[in-house]
Coordinates of C-alpha atoms and ligand atoms in Angstrom, one line a residue:
X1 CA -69.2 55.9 107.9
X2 CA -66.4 53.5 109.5
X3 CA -65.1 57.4 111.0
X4 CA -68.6 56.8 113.0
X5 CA -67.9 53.5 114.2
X6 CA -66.4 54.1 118.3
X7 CA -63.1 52.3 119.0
X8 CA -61.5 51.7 122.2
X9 CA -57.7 51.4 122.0
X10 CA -56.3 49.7 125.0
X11 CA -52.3 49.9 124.8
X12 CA -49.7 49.1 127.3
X13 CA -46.7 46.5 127.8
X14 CA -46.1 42.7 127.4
X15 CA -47.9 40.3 130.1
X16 CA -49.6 43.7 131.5
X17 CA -52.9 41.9 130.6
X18 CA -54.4 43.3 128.4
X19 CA -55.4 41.0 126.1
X20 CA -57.4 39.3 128.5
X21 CA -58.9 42.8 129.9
X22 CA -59.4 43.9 126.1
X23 CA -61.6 40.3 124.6
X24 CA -63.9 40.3 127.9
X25 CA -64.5 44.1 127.5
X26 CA -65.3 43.4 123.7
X27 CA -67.9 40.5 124.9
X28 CA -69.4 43.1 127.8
X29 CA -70.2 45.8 125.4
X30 CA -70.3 42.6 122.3
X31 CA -68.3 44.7 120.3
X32 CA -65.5 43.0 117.5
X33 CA -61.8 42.5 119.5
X34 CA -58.8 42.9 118.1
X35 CA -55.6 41.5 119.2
X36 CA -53.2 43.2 116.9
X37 CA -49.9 41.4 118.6
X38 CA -50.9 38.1 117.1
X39 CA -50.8 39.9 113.6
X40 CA -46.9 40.2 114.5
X41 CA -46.5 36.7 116.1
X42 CA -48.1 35.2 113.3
X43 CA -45.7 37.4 110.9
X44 CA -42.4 35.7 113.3
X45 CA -43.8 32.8 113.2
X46 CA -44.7 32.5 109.4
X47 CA -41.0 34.1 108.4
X48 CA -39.1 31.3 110.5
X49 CA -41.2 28.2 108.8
X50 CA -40.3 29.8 105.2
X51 CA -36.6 30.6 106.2
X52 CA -37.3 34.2 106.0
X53 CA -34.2 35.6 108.3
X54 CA -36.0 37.7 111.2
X55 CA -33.5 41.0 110.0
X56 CA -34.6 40.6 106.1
X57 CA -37.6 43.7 106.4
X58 CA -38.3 44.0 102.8
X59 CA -38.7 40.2 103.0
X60 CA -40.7 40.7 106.2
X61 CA -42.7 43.2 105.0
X62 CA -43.7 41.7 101.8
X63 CA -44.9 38.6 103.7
X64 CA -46.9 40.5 106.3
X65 CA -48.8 42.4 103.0
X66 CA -49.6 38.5 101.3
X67 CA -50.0 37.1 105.1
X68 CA -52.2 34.1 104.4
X69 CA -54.0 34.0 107.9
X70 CA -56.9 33.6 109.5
X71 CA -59.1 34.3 112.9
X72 CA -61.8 31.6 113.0
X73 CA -63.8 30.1 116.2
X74 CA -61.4 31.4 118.6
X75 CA -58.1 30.0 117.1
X76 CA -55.8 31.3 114.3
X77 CA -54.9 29.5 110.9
X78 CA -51.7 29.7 108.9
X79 CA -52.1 28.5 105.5
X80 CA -54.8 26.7 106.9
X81 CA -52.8 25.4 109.7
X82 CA -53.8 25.9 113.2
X83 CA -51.2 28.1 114.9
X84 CA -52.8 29.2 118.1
X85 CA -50.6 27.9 120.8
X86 CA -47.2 27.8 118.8
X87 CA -47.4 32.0 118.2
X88 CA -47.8 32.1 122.1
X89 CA -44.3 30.3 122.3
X90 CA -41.7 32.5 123.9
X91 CA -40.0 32.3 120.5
X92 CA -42.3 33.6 118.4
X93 CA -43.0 36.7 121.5
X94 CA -39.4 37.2 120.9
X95 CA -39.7 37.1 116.7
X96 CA -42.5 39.2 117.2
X97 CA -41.1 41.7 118.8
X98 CA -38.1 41.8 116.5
X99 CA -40.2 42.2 113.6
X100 CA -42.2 44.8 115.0
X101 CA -39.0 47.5 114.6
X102 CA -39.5 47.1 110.7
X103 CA -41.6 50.4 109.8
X104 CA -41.7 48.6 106.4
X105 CA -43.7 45.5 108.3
X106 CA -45.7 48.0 110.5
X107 CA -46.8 49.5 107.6
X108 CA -47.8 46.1 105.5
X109 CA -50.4 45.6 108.5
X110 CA -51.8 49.0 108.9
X111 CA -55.2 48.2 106.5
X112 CA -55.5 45.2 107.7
X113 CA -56.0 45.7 111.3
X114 CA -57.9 49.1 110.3
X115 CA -60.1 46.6 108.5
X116 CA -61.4 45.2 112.3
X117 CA -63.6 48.8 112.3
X118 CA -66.7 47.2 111.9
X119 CA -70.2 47.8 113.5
X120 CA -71.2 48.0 116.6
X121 CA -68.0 48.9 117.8
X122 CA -64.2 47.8 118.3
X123 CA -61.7 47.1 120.9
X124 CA -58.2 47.1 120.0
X125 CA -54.9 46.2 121.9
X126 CA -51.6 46.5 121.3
X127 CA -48.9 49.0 121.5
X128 CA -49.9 51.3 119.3
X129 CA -53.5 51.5 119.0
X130 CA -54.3 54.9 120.3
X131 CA -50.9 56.6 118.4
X132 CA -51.0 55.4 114.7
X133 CA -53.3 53.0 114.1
X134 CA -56.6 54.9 115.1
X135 CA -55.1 58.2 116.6
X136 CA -59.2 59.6 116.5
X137 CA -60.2 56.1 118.7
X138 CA -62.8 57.7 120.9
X139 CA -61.3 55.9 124.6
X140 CA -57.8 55.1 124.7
X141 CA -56.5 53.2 127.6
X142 CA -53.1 52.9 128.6
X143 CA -52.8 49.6 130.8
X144 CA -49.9 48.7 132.9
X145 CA -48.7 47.2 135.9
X146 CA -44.9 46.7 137.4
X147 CA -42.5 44.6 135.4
X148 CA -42.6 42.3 138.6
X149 CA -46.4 41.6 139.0
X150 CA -46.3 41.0 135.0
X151 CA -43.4 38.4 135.6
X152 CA -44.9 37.3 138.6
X153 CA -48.4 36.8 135.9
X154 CA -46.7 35.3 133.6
X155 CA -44.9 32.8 135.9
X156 CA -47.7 31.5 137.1
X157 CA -49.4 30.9 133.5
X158 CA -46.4 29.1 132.3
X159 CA -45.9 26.8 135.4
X160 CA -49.3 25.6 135.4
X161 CA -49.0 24.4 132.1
X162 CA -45.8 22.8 133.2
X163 CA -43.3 24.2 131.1
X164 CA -39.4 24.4 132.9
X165 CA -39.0 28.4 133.5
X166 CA -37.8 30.7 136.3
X167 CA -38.8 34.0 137.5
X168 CA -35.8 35.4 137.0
X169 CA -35.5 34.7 133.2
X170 CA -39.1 36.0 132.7
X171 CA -38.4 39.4 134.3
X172 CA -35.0 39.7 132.4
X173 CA -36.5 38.8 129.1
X174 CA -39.6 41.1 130.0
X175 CA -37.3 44.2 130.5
X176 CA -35.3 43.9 127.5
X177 CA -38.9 43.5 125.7
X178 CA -40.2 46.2 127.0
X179 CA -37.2 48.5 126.5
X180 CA -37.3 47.3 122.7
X181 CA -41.2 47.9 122.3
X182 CA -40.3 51.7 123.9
X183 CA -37.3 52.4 122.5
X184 CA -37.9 51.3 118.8
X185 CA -37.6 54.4 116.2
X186 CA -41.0 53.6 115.0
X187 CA -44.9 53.8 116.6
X188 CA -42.9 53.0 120.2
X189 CA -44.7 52.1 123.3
X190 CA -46.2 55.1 124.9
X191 CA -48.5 56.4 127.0
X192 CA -50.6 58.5 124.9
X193 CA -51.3 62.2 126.5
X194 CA -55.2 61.8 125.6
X195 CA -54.9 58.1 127.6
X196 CA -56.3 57.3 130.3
X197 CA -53.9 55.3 132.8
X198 CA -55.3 51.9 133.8
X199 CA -52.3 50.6 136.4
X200 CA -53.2 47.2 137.3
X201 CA -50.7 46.1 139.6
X202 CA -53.2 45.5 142.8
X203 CA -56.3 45.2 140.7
X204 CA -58.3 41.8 139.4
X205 CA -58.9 41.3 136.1
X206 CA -63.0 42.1 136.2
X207 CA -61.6 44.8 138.6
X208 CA -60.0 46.2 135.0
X209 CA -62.4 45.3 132.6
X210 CA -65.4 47.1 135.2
X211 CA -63.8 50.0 135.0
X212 CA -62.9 50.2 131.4
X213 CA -66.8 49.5 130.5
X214 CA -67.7 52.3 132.8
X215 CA -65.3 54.7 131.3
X216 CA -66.4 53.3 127.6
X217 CA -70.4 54.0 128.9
X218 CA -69.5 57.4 130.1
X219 CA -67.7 58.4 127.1
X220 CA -69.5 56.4 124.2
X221 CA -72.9 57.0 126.0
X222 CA -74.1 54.0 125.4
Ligands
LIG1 O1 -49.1 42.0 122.6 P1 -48.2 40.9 122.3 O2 -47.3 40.4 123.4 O3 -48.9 39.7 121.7 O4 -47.2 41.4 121.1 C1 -46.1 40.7 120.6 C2 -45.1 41.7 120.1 O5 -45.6 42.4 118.9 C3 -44.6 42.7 121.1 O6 -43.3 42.4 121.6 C4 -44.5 44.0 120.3 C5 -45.2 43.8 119.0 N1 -46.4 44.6 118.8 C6 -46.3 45.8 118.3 O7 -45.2 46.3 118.0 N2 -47.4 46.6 118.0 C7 -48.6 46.2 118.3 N3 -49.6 47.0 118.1 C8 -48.8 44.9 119.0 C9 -47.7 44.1 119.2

């Protein structure tokens, strides 16, 4: 039955935004969303507060498997503890994408983003949506931009809500996370061959997500 169920797998790299592109095309087509780079932020985030150290992946793993978090109303819970803005700290980003080179922690959190396959249909972003998580997904999207409109994105996010950075830290910090995300042994950062290339660099957001809903009405034909 859930092999019936159509899924759009949107992958591409940090601050490409995707997230954003991905939850309004899950509200057009009002289809479930998953964002499957919180599941590893919240993992970062849950391993520093215990004292977990960010190399211990048996430790990591374990913790990701017995994760004790939760999606509700728009904002996340830890242990019951609303974590929502402090997994979008540049700290946990960079936990997160330490983690994510554990195959032992990629693993512990395949079932439970598999588990977002629910009726009507799902749209899930990450990295590697459309490669190992649901390789039969009936859209995959690969969505990009250039490293400097993403730092240029990302800039202007974090200086209207006032916090002290500089363009050039953001596109340093960007390139060593994107050559991490690609050049990790396990489910790396890749354009899928069956992807479609979405390369947002002089397009608007609804420019993205329009084109993304026609693509899913053509192929889902819905
Ligand atoms: O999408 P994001 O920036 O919230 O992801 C945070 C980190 O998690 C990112 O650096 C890589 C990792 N990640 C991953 O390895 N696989 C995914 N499917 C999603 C995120």
């Amino acid at each position: 039955m859930t092999a019936e169920i159509p899924v759009i797998a949107i992958d591409g790299p940090s601050a490409s935004g995707k997230g954003t592109v991905a939850a309004l095309v899950a509200t057009r087509l009002g289809w479930h969303y998953l964002d499957s780079g919180s599941l590893y932020r919240i993992v970062a985030l849950a391993a520093v507060r215990s004292g977990i150290d960010l190399q211990a992946g048996n430790e990591l793993a374990e913790l990701a498997q017995r994760l004790p978090a939760r999606f509700c109303d728009g904002r996340v819970l830890l242990d019951g503890d609303d974590v929502t803005d402090a997994i979008r700290s540049e700290a946990s980003s960079a936990g997160a994408s330490r983690i994510a080179a554990f195959p032992a922690v990629r693993g512990a959190l395949l079932e439970r983003q598999r588990a977002y396959r629910v009726a009507p249909g799902l749209v899930a972003e990450g990295r590697d949506m459309g490669s190992v998580v649901f390789p039969q997904a009936g859209l995959k999207v690969y969505l990009t931009a250039s490293v400097e409109s993403r730092a240029q994105r990302r800039y202007k996010q974090l200086i209207e809500k006032g916090l002290p950075v500089t363009l050039h830290d953001l596109l340093q910090d960007l390139r060593e996370r994107d050559a991490r995300d690609a050049g990790r042994a396990v489910a790396p950062l890749q354009q899928c061959a069956d992807a479609l290339l979405l390369d947002t660099t002089a397009m608007t957001i609804d420019q993205a997500v329009d084109r993304i809903v026609s693509w899913a009405t053509e192929r889902f034909a819905i």
